[in-house]
PDB file of C-alpha atoms in Angstrom:
ATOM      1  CA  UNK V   1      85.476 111.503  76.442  1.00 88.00           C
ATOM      2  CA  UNK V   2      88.162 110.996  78.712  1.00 96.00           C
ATOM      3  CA  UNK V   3      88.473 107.322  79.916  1.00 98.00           C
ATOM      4  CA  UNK V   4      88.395 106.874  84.262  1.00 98.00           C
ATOM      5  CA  UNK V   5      91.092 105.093  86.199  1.00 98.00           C
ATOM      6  CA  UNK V   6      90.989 103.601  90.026  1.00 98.00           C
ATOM      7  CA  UNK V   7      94.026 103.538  91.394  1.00 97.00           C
ATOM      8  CA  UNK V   8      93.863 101.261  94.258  1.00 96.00           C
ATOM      9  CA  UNK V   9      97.045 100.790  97.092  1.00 96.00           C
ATOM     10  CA  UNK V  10      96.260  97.935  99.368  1.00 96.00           C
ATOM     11  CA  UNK V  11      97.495  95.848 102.408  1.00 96.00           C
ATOM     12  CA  UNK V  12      96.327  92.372 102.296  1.00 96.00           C
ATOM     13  CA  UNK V  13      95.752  90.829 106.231  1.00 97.00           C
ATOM     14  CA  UNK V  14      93.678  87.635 104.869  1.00 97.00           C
ATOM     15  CA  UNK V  15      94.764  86.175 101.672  1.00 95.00           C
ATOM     16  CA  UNK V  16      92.818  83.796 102.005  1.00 97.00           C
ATOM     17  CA  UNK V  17      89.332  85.779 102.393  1.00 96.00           C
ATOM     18  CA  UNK V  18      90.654  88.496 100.152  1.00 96.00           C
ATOM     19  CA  UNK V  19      89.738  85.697  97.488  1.00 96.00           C
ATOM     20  CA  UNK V  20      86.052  86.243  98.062  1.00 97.00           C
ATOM     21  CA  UNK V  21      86.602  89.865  97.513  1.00 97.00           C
ATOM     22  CA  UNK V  22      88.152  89.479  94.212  1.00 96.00           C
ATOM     23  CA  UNK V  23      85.323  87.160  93.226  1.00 97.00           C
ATOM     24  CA  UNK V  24      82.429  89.282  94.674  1.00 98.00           C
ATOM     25  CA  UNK V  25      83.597  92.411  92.804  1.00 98.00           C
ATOM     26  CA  UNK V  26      84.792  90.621  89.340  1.00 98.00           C
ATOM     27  CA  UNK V  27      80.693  91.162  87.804  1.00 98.00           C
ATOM     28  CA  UNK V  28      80.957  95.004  89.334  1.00 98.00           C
ATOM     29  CA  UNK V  29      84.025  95.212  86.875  1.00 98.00           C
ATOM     30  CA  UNK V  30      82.730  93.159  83.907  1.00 98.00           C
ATOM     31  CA  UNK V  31      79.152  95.211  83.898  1.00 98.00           C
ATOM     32  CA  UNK V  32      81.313  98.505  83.279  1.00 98.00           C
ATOM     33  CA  UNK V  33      84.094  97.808  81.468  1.00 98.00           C
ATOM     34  CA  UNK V  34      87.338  98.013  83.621  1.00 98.00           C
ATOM     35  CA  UNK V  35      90.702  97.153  82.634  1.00 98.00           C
ATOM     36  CA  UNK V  36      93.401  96.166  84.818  1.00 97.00           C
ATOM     37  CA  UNK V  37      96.399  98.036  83.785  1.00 97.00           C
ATOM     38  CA  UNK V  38      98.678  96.942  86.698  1.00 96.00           C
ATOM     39  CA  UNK V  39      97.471  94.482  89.786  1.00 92.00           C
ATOM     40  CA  UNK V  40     100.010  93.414  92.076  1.00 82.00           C
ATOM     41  CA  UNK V  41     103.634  92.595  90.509  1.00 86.00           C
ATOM     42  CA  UNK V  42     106.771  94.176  91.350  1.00 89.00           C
ATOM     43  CA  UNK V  43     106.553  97.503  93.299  1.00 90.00           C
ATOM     44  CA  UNK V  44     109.274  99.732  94.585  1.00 90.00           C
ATOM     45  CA  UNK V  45     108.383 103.039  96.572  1.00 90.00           C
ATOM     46  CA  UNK V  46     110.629 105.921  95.984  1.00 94.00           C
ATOM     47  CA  UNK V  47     108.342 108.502  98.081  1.00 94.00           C
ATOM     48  CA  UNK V  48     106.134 108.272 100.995  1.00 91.00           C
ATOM     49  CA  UNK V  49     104.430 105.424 102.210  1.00 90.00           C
ATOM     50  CA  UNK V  50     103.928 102.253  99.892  1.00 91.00           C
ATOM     51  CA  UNK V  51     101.602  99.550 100.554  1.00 94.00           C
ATOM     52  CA  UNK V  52     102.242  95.899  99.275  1.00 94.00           C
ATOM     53  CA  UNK V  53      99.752  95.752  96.569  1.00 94.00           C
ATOM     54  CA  UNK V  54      99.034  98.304  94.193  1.00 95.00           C
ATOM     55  CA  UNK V  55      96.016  98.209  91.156  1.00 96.00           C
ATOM     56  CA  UNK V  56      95.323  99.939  88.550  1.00 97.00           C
ATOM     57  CA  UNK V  57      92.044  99.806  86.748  1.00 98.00           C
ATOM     58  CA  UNK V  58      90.930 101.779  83.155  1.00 98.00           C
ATOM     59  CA  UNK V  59      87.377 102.189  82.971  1.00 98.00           C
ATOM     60  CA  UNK V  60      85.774 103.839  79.300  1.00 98.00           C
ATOM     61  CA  UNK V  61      84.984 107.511  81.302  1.00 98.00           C
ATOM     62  CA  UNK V  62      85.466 109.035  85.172  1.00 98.00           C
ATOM     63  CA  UNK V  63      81.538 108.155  84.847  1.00 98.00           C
ATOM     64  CA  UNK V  64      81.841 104.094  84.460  1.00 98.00           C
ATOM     65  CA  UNK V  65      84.420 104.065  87.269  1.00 98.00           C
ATOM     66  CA  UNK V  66      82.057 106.389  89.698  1.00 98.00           C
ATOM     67  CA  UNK V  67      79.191 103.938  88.752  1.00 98.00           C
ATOM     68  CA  UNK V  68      81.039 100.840  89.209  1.00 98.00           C
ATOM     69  CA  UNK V  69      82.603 101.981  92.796  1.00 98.00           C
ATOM     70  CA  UNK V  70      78.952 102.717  94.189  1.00 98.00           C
ATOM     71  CA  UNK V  71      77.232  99.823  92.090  1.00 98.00           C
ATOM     72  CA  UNK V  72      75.172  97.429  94.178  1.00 97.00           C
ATOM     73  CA  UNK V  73      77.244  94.764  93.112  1.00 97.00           C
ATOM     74  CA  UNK V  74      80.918  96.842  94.076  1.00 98.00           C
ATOM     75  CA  UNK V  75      79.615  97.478  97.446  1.00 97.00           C
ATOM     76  CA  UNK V  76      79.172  94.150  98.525  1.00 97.00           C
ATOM     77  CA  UNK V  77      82.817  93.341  97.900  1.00 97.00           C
ATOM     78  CA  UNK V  78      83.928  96.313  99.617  1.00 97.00           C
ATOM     79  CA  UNK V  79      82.244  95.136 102.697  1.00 97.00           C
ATOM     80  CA  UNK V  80      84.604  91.740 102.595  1.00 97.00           C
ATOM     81  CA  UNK V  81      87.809  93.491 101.701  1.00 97.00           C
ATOM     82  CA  UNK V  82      87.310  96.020 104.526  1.00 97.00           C
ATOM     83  CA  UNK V  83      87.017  93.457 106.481  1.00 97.00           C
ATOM     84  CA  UNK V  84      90.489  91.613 105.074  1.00 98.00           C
ATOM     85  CA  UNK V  85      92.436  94.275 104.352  1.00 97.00           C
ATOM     86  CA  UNK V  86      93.646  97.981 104.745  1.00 97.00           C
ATOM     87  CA  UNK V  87      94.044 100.447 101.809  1.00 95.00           C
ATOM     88  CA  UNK V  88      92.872 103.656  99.884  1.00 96.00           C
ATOM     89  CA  UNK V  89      90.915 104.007  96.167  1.00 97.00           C
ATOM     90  CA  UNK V  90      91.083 107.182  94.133  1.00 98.00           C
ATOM     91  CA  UNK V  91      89.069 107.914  91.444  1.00 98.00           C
ATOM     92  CA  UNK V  92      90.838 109.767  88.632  1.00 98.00           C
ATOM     93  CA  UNK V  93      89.982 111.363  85.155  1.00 98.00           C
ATOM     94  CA  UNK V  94      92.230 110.506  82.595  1.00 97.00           C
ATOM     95  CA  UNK V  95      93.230 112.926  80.018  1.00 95.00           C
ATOM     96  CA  UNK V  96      92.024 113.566  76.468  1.00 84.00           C
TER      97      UNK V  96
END
């Protein structure tokens, strides 16, 4: 089975509040299995438009990342980042 990935770009307006996101999601992430591959660090954008903080999260199938995005637990931190920041999340399949 192929393993899921969110890749998450993201500009931060409250750093301070963006906190509480980070804490609200973290039992979304622990309940199915995710795996930060890359969260912040050093970024440089060679095409299109780059946003200051990039993630990248492994989850054990497309399934387990779906799940965890709409999970009760998810959706109540994406109610506080909206609020703090500005960004996109893809969902993508990984290969076998």
């Amino acid at each position: 089975m192929a393993k899921g990935y969110w890749i998450a770009r993201v500009d931060v307006r409250d750093t301070e509040r963006y906190k509480d996101y980070v804490a609200t999601a973290k039992p979304a992430f622990e309940r199915y299995g995710a795996v930060f591959l890359a969260r912040g660090g050093e970024t440089k954008a060679v095409e299109g438009q780059a946003r200051a903080r990039n993630v990248v999260i492994e989850f054990p199938s497309f399934q387990a990342a779906y799940d965890c995005y709409h999970s009760p637990e998810y959706q109540a931190a994406v109610k506080i980042r909206q609020e703090v920041a500005d960004g996109e999340i893809v969902l993508v399949e990984g290969v076998e």
